[in-house]
Amino acid sequence: MRRIISFLLLLNCGLLMAQESSKITITLENATVEQALLKFEEATDLKFFYVEQWVNQGNITVNLKDVPVEEALQQILSETLLNFYRLDNNQIVITRNNIVYDELPQGFFPKKDSLPSEIKKEIAKKYNPVFYSQEDRPNSEIQTVYIGKEDKTSGTGTFTLSGLVKDLETGEPISNLAVLIKGTDIGTVTNQQGFYSLKIPAGVHILQTRSLGSEDITRRLVIYNNGNLNLNLREDYELLGEILLESDPDENVSNSIAGEEKINIEEIKNIPLILGERDVMKVAATLPGISTAGEGAAGFNVRGGKTDQNLILLDDAVIYNPAHFFGIFSAINPFTTGDMTIYKGSIPAQYGGRLSSVFDITSKDANTEEFAGEVSVGPVTGNVALEIPVIKEKSGLLLGGRSTYSGWILQTLEEESLKNSKASFYDVLAKYNHKINDKTSIKTTGYFSHDHFSITSDSLYSYENLLFSVRADHKINKKNEASLILSNSNYKFNIDYESELNNNFSSGYTINETEAKLNMRYLLSDAHKFDYGISGKLYNVHPGELKPLGSESNVEPFTIPGEKGLESAVFISDNYEVNDRLLINAGVRYSLYAALGEKAQKIYEDDLPKNDDTVIDTLYFGKNEVMDTYGGPEVRFSARYFIMPDLSTKLSYNSTYQYIHTLSNNTTVSPTDTYKLTDRYVRPQQANQYSLGLYKNFDNNEYELSLEGYYKTSKNILDYKVGAQLFLNESIETEVLQGNGRSYGVEFLMKKTEGRLNGWLGYTYSRSYIQLDGEYREEVVNNGECFPSNYDKPHDLSVVANYKVTQRFSFSANFVYQTGRPVTYPTGKYVQNGMEYVLYSNRNQFRIPDYYRLDLSFNVEGNHKIEKFAHSFWNISIYNVLGRNNPYSVFFVTDQGEIKAYKSSIFSIPVPTITYNFKF
């Protein structure tokens, strides 16, 4: 046997030597493969055997002189998927994709193989082919696709498979389609252009697609090398009740953005919240790093930041107050909300103007196929959302409205002073989405919310949000797309005061901003994806006014001059896939702010405190005249590194600027809140944040685990002097201070996304400090030392759990524990000139009692019959089951010379609720 093998090897070597001695001179210009092969046959005694449809393509241009035949063939076929095999000196077979081997690789017949070990090693060293095993062989049920062109080292490689997925009928790209390799953890999701890319080892694999609205297909792949596979899918309609499609289950581990949270709107319907309201903003506060100052507090504190340091966007337009009735209810309608993404760590370069976070809320696109809707009826609120097709398969109108009828509750209160109270709110949203063609679409959103309430008989508070946005998306080509966004936001707060005296008045303030933004995306390659753009935002702030209410009022009208500012920015970022393990998202945003007239600017004497006595001059600036400018680069960097396929670490750094400020000595929205733009005396706030985290998934992404730490420094944080008068103050710069901030923390989140028991546990340990130190005594707080901010809460624990008894019945629970927030207490009293005064502690030296609350609910889904008008859902919940009298604030009153402490609570008893929802 050995002699036979040796003879075959010698014969093979002889044939190779004979082949190498045959040379050819050939010139081709724009020739097909078949034309090139015919030229070979004319110039030599070679005879080619091939399949015609394989060789009738190509655009070959070569000029070869005295080149060995096989080398010439390799050069001509190098840009094709064709290989060749020489039977003897003059017969050559053309193959596609694969190589024909003379010898079998080591171990092909492991039981019968008796070749000497030295020959086995030589064969294994020389060849590494891709072979079918018996079970991999094609059958008529699954289409087999050959990818790439095999070479002698293909079997050891990992190659890139990419392609585009389109609708077979319309040719429109299909986005969010899952492309998976069966039996592995290899998978991805198509982007908005329908593009996908996978890293797959050489060999035979089964590719599957999964999507709602498109047919699922299966292909057998034989991977030889890098290659493309474009797919055209038919629409696939399946009538269902409610489904949850998780298109990117490992995104928390795989993406490059640190500190990103996404909230699934459908999942939150089971979470027991106050008065049965499904509230996306309240759910956000159960996540690590996001908290509120207390029950009934408006706004959010993200990683030690102030409430005004959050950019809250609804369809690209800023919403200044996303709360109803002092923060008890959210102003975001869950029935019209599609997605919500929170950036609390690494903020993408396209966002700017705030220090702490971005809440990017997107409303749903209306159904363009059929009429649909959802309705909710609760004890104090009603909610309805309708989806109306306008032009079938092209455009639709989404209408949503919500209102309260809570007056009956106030009428039943035993407290006589509260029986005349009022509390009402409503919000409406309209969105029109229109597909102009396969490349262009336009979306328009209008939103309005109104609150008015009166807790006493003499004052009526009201505030409004009004916003409008237009977004046009255009796909320029396969690699470029653009989005043009125009938006306007208006926020207004007002108080009407009436009494038996002739001092009735109306007072309030208004903020208006208009923004134009152009966002561009360029897909340079699989490794580089660029986002870049430009934006401009015009602020108009009317800080406050006082007007007589009624003809008999003796109040003198008074108006604080308005402020105007222009914030502009350019940005660019690159999502760079360095290799299979390392992904970097790096960018820079350059922002420029100009304070604009018309305004009179006071000039104060140097080296003296700012007050009316130190004014030495006044400068007058005309309309839109630039008074002062600020700006600088904002670095955005985040990186992800795979330690293991389901374990990654992320590192990020952010620097941010903020040019609009809120001043308040309350934790609720109140008429003493003051909005202030950056100018000569109030500098822009700045922050730098560093974060590092570990992210791990278990059991096919059923469990998600993350641990992230952060450290943030900030400067020019706006605060107020002791005893400051903030509202209706023409010289607000004399009452404010700007200091440095510092916060740090560790966030832990564990999620269970599937199974009967699902939910999450979030815990945050964090600290937030501020330092107010100046040249003059009135500018120093707490002797210039760092002290806890109003929203410093070291421990914050949230547990959200849902247990499915059956597909229709489930129990849910929500538990919250927080350290009590800081407060300033009186510590003594003294008498001066016959008057008694209170002596207060250092600012925020003490804390109110800790906060904890348990909520429970029982949820009943309607039956899952297909042929029915609507799908129903009942929620029976109890808010604050333990009846915990959580203090919202602690205050002190002097009664007959004695100082008494009191605490106020929002909900001190269990609050039961029954809510009925149905979707059609």
XYZ file of C-alpha atoms in Angstrom, residues 44-500:
457
model
C -2.983 25.979 -26.157
C -4.106 22.384 -26.459
C -6.272 22.787 -23.327
C -9.910 21.675 -23.264
C -12.272 23.272 -20.676
C -15.450 21.754 -19.241
C -17.926 24.125 -17.545
C -21.560 25.122 -16.982
C -22.428 27.945 -19.396
C -24.371 30.141 -16.947
C -21.342 30.180 -14.653
C -19.001 31.655 -17.256
C -21.167 34.071 -19.252
C -20.410 36.925 -16.861
C -17.367 38.929 -15.964
C -15.444 41.965 -17.123
C -11.875 40.704 -17.496
C -9.019 42.891 -18.709
C -5.485 41.421 -18.592
C -2.241 41.524 -20.558
C -0.198 38.435 -19.765
C 3.054 37.524 -21.460
C 4.821 34.196 -21.133
C 2.995 33.258 -17.903
C 2.461 29.658 -16.709
C -0.999 28.413 -17.679
C -2.226 27.733 -14.128
C -0.967 31.101 -12.877
C -2.770 32.810 -15.778
C -5.986 30.938 -14.982
C -5.774 31.884 -11.315
C -5.335 35.551 -12.213
C -8.288 35.534 -14.625
C -10.604 33.783 -12.160
C -9.415 35.730 -9.097
C -12.373 38.171 -9.123
C -14.951 35.398 -9.640
C -16.361 32.567 -7.522
C -14.803 30.026 -9.903
C -12.011 27.531 -9.241
C -10.502 24.927 -11.591
C -9.222 21.372 -11.465
C -6.825 19.807 -13.993
C -7.735 16.220 -14.885
C -4.595 15.714 -16.977
C -2.337 17.854 -19.116
C -5.070 19.116 -21.445
C -8.427 18.714 -19.620
C -9.561 21.304 -17.064
C -12.873 21.323 -15.150
C -14.279 24.684 -13.961
C -15.954 24.510 -10.533
C -17.918 27.136 -8.625
C -17.140 28.040 -4.984
C -15.421 24.822 -4.023
C -12.093 23.121 -4.770
C -11.693 19.553 -6.089
C -9.154 17.698 -3.944
C -6.844 14.841 -4.982
C -6.492 13.607 -1.439
C -8.796 13.174 1.531
C -8.014 15.089 4.715
C -6.845 13.401 7.844
C -9.644 11.657 9.741
C -12.170 11.673 6.875
C -12.555 7.886 7.343
C -11.378 7.598 10.940
C -12.163 3.898 11.365
C -10.699 2.646 8.073
C -7.906 5.110 7.518
C -4.577 3.279 7.656
C -2.302 5.834 6.029
C 1.066 6.283 7.665
C 1.169 9.107 10.182
C 3.801 11.047 8.204
C 1.563 11.078 5.124
C -1.454 12.100 7.238
C 0.491 15.039 8.646
C 1.616 16.089 5.194
C -1.959 16.019 3.844
C -3.373 17.907 6.864
C -0.638 20.507 6.534
C -1.278 20.946 2.813
C -5.094 20.920 2.726
C -7.932 21.988 5.020
C -11.102 21.575 2.934
C -14.742 22.250 3.831
C -16.710 18.972 3.646
C -20.318 17.983 4.193
C -20.952 15.470 6.921
C -23.696 12.937 6.195
C -26.395 14.947 8.008
C -25.333 18.216 6.317
C -26.051 17.031 2.804
C -28.644 19.140 0.966
C -32.224 18.035 0.601
C -35.118 19.393 -1.397
C -36.794 21.003 1.620
C -34.064 23.560 2.412
C -32.357 25.644 -0.250
C -28.568 25.481 -0.124
C -26.498 28.591 -0.791
C -22.732 28.577 -1.314
C -20.944 31.618 0.062
C -17.533 32.791 -1.083
C -14.720 31.089 -2.938
C -12.812 28.271 -1.281
C -9.064 28.362 -0.950
C -6.643 25.956 0.692
C -7.028 27.597 4.119
C -10.800 28.160 4.156
C -11.541 25.453 6.701
C -9.676 27.279 9.476
C -11.256 30.701 9.049
C -14.169 32.796 10.289
C -15.747 34.850 7.547
C -18.183 37.742 7.133
C -21.612 37.157 5.623
C -23.509 40.349 4.840
C -26.411 41.434 2.710
C -29.626 43.386 2.329
C -33.136 42.192 3.181
C -36.005 43.671 1.168
C -39.708 43.215 0.697
C -40.307 41.053 -2.373
C -43.268 43.123 -3.580
C -42.242 46.708 -2.801
C -38.450 46.475 -2.728
C -38.458 48.391 0.563
C -35.747 47.458 3.102
C -36.947 45.377 6.049
C -35.528 46.624 9.348
C -35.447 44.949 12.773
C -35.422 41.484 11.183
C -33.584 38.889 13.262
C -30.980 36.908 11.265
C -29.809 33.867 13.236
C -27.522 30.864 12.841
C -29.367 27.834 14.216
C -27.762 26.050 17.143
C -25.354 28.896 17.938
C -25.419 32.280 19.655
C -24.563 33.983 16.367
C -27.202 36.484 15.302
C -27.940 40.087 14.459
C -30.765 42.442 13.464
C -31.096 44.365 10.205
C -30.744 48.134 10.443
C -33.068 50.732 8.910
C -31.571 50.090 5.456
C -32.212 46.338 5.774
C -28.463 45.643 6.094
C -27.046 42.832 8.227
C -23.599 41.376 8.879
C -22.532 38.155 10.636
C -19.218 36.523 11.541
C -19.547 32.775 10.748
C -16.971 29.950 10.873
C -16.296 28.050 7.660
C -18.513 25.046 7.100
C -22.182 24.203 6.842
C -24.737 26.213 8.831
C -28.486 26.762 8.928
C -29.550 30.412 8.619
C -32.990 31.461 9.845
C -34.879 34.773 9.822
C -37.502 35.891 12.306
C -39.737 38.948 11.997
C -43.249 40.156 12.643
C -44.878 40.971 9.302
C -42.456 39.064 7.061
C -42.182 35.381 6.232
C -39.640 33.301 8.130
C -37.133 31.576 5.859
C -34.442 28.936 6.317
C -31.317 28.549 4.185
C -28.486 26.028 4.335
C -25.208 27.911 4.012
C -21.916 26.449 2.901
C -19.387 29.049 4.014
C -16.125 29.018 2.078
C -15.101 32.672 2.441
C -16.450 36.214 2.817
C -19.571 36.779 0.759
C -22.998 38.363 0.340
C -26.510 36.931 0.625
C -29.383 39.271 -0.208
C -32.865 38.132 0.797
C -36.263 39.080 -0.569
C -39.121 38.204 1.773
C -42.858 38.157 1.328
C -45.208 39.801 3.785
C -46.639 37.379 6.284
C -49.757 38.355 8.206
C -50.647 36.509 11.367
C -53.674 37.492 13.398
C -52.688 37.604 17.056
C -53.780 39.199 20.263
C -50.729 40.801 21.837
C -47.160 39.675 21.221
C -43.756 40.803 22.418
C -40.942 40.693 19.879
C -37.470 41.038 21.335
C -35.376 41.876 18.309
C -32.028 42.413 19.998
C -32.003 40.374 23.204
C -28.302 40.843 24.024
C -28.080 44.550 23.247
C -27.310 45.396 26.877
C -24.088 43.369 26.542
C -23.184 43.988 22.903
C -23.779 47.677 22.224
C -21.147 50.323 22.904
C -23.260 52.824 24.879
C -22.749 52.665 28.643
C -25.556 53.628 31.003
C -28.323 53.141 28.437
C -31.781 51.959 29.528
C -34.704 50.983 27.298
C -38.241 50.621 28.610
C -40.703 48.271 26.933
C -44.050 50.064 27.080
C -46.102 46.864 26.871
C -44.293 45.271 29.838
C -45.087 48.087 32.280
C -48.862 47.606 32.193
C -48.666 45.072 35.052
C -46.634 47.259 37.415
C -48.862 48.555 40.254
C -48.688 52.349 40.395
C -50.743 55.079 41.974
C -54.454 55.000 41.069
C -53.858 52.343 38.411
C -52.074 54.685 36.025
C -49.651 53.031 33.602
C -46.730 55.442 33.930
C -43.549 55.138 31.879
C -41.809 57.908 33.833
C -42.554 56.305 37.191
C -41.133 53.035 35.909
C -37.983 54.891 34.853
C -37.525 55.953 38.480
C -37.290 52.289 39.537
C -34.095 51.866 37.493
C -30.675 52.359 39.113
C -29.294 55.886 39.011
C -32.698 57.548 38.480
C -34.629 58.917 41.451
C -36.999 61.657 42.548
C -36.810 64.007 45.511
C -39.888 62.346 46.992
C -43.451 61.264 46.411
C -45.173 64.031 44.501
C -41.928 65.655 43.378
C -41.697 66.795 39.766
C -38.679 65.849 37.691
C -35.894 63.312 38.043
C -32.452 63.302 39.568
C -30.088 61.242 37.444
C -26.717 60.287 38.883
C -26.649 63.144 41.328
C -27.884 65.803 38.892
C -30.567 68.458 39.278
C -33.989 68.029 37.713
C -33.290 70.709 35.101
C -30.211 68.793 33.894
C -32.321 66.213 32.047
C -33.213 66.613 28.371
C -36.692 65.111 27.953
C -37.715 64.752 24.309
C -41.090 63.764 22.923
C -40.749 63.108 19.190
C -37.627 65.344 19.083
C -39.289 68.292 20.865
C -38.401 69.286 24.443
C -41.037 68.769 27.100
C -40.174 70.895 30.148
C -42.545 69.400 32.692
C -43.475 65.765 31.998
C -45.736 65.526 35.049
C -49.331 66.122 36.067
C -50.417 67.316 39.499
C -47.073 67.841 41.223
C -45.542 64.725 39.725
C -48.171 62.271 40.965
C -49.116 61.432 37.369
C -47.013 61.419 34.224
C -47.813 63.755 31.332
C -46.676 61.067 28.859
C -49.575 59.025 27.549
C -48.531 55.333 27.593
C -51.112 54.418 24.931
C -49.480 56.683 22.367
C -45.865 55.962 23.390
C -43.799 53.616 21.246
C -40.261 53.595 22.662
C -38.336 55.218 25.463
C -34.542 55.233 25.675
C -32.685 56.793 28.593
C -29.034 57.814 28.322
C -27.638 58.388 31.798
C -23.991 57.518 31.217
C -22.689 57.891 27.703
C -24.812 60.468 25.869
C -24.540 60.237 22.052
C -23.021 63.286 20.359
C -26.282 64.203 18.622
C -27.774 65.267 21.976
C -26.734 68.353 23.890
C -27.796 71.171 26.166
C -28.132 69.171 29.395
C -25.608 67.743 31.864
C -27.127 64.580 33.331
C -29.276 62.561 30.960
C -31.491 62.281 27.909
C -34.995 60.777 27.959
C -35.738 60.137 24.282
C -39.443 59.285 23.968
C -40.934 58.353 20.612
C -44.655 58.053 20.013
C -46.069 55.189 17.981
C -46.618 55.349 14.245
C -50.285 54.970 13.413
C -51.509 51.761 11.829
C -51.840 52.334 8.077
C -53.691 49.065 7.438
C -56.718 49.089 9.720
C -58.447 51.089 12.415
C -57.198 50.283 15.929
C -57.393 51.738 19.402
C -57.004 51.349 23.152
C -59.150 52.630 26.016
C -58.618 52.768 29.773
C -61.108 53.655 32.487
C -59.943 54.183 36.066
C -61.277 55.794 39.246
C -59.790 59.235 38.506
C -58.594 59.169 34.897
C -59.733 58.048 31.481
C -57.506 57.430 28.494
C -58.104 56.727 24.817
C -55.829 56.282 21.796
C -56.991 55.769 18.196
C -55.013 54.739 15.117
C -56.722 55.803 11.894
C -55.440 54.830 8.425
C -55.574 57.837 6.078
C -54.038 56.408 2.909
C -53.800 52.619 3.026
C -50.238 51.380 3.482
C -48.932 54.949 3.252
C -50.191 57.194 6.016
C -52.028 57.124 9.310
C -53.184 59.402 12.116
C -52.602 58.682 15.813
C -54.898 60.490 18.265
C -54.550 60.202 22.021
C -56.254 61.940 24.891
C -56.335 61.610 28.644
C -58.204 63.484 31.348
C -59.003 63.320 35.026
C -62.336 63.493 36.790
C -60.846 63.577 40.289
C -63.072 66.332 41.641
C -65.394 63.815 43.284
C -62.558 62.590 45.503
C -61.847 66.073 46.834
C -65.537 66.584 47.564
C -65.583 63.514 49.804
C -62.700 64.654 52.025
C -63.559 65.269 55.674
C -61.077 68.145 55.942
C -63.276 71.249 55.554
C -60.436 73.431 54.228
C -59.890 71.044 51.336
C -63.486 70.605 50.178
C -63.231 73.623 47.894
C -60.037 72.331 46.329
C -59.739 71.681 42.620
C -57.491 69.327 40.708
C -57.775 68.639 37.021
C -55.533 67.881 34.070
C -55.675 66.635 30.523
C -53.292 66.002 27.655
C -53.812 65.359 23.951
C -51.468 64.126 21.227
C -51.859 63.923 17.467
C -49.300 62.348 15.140
C -49.446 61.961 11.387
C -46.991 59.611 9.669
C -46.759 59.505 5.882
C -44.604 57.362 3.626
C -43.952 59.433 0.507
C -41.986 56.709 -1.260
C -39.553 53.921 -0.483
C -36.852 56.429 0.449
C -38.709 59.305 2.078
C -41.119 59.566 4.994
C -42.428 62.426 7.101
C -43.831 62.520 10.634
C -45.611 65.398 12.362
C -46.498 65.522 16.064
C -48.528 67.997 18.097
C -48.901 67.757 21.875
C -50.673 69.829 24.522
C -51.109 69.285 28.256
C -52.861 71.458 30.834
C -53.004 71.308 34.637
C -54.871 73.452 37.082
C -55.280 72.882 40.788
C -56.167 74.740 43.949
C -55.336 73.230 47.319
C -56.524 76.332 49.176
C -59.458 78.573 48.410
C -57.486 81.612 47.297
C -54.932 80.420 44.721
C -55.396 78.596 41.415
C -52.222 77.168 39.901
C -51.963 76.137 36.259
C -49.273 75.105 33.818
C -49.161 74.027 30.190
C -46.893 72.174 27.795
C -47.303 72.832 24.081
C -45.006 71.325 21.484
C -44.886 70.669 17.777
C -42.361 68.767 15.660
C -41.838 67.766 12.039
C -39.358 65.097 11.024
C -38.436 64.151 7.452
C -36.312 61.012 6.909
C -34.662 60.393 3.544
C -32.493 57.493 2.377
C -30.027 59.072 -0.032
C -28.472 55.766 -1.063
C -27.388 52.504 0.505
C -24.771 54.214 2.641
C -26.244 57.640 3.384
C -29.407 58.794 5.082
C -30.578 62.120 6.464
C -33.141 63.404 8.964
C -34.335 67.007 9.066
C -36.093 67.978 12.300
C -37.981 71.178 13.136
C -39.528 71.609 16.585
C -41.053 74.181 18.894
C -41.719 73.833 22.623
C -43.597 76.187 24.935
C -44.003 75.875 28.701
C -46.100 78.243 30.810
C -46.780 78.447 34.558
C -49.411 80.720 36.084
C -50.989 81.495 39.449
C -54.258 83.386 39.965
C -54.738 84.772 43.452
C -58.098 85.961 44.754
C -58.989 87.222 48.203
C -61.516 89.448 49.919
